[in-house]
Tab-separated table of C-alpha atoms in Angstrom:
chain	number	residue	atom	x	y	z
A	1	UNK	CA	8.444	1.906	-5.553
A	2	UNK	CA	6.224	5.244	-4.727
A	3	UNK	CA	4.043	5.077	-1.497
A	4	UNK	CA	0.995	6.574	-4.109
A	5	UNK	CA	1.661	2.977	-5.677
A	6	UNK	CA	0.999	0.850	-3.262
A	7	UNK	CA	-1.888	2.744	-1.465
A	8	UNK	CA	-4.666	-0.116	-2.429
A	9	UNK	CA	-2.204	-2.813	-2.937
A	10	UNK	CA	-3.171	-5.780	-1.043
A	11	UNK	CA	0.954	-7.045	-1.864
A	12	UNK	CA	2.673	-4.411	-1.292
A	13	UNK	CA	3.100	-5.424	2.813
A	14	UNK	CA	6.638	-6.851	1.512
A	15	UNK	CA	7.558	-4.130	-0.369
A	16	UNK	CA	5.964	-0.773	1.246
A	17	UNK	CA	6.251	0.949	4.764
A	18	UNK	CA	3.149	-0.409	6.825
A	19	UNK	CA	1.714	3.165	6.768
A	20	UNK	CA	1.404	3.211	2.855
A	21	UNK	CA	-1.091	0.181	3.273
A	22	UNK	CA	-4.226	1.857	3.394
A	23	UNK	CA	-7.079	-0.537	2.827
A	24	UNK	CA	-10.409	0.699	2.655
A	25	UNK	CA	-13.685	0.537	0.783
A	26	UNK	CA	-14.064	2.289	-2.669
């Protein structure tokens, strides 16, 4: 699994580095 994948993935917590859960508004 790419980081670029999981950017604004609210499940990727289990999957990705914390870092590569980026949240925001769109």
């Amino acid at each position: 699994i790419r980081e670029s994948d999981c950017i604004f993935c609210l499940a990727c917590e289990n999957v990705c580095p914390t870092h590569a859960i980026k949240i925001t508004q769109m």
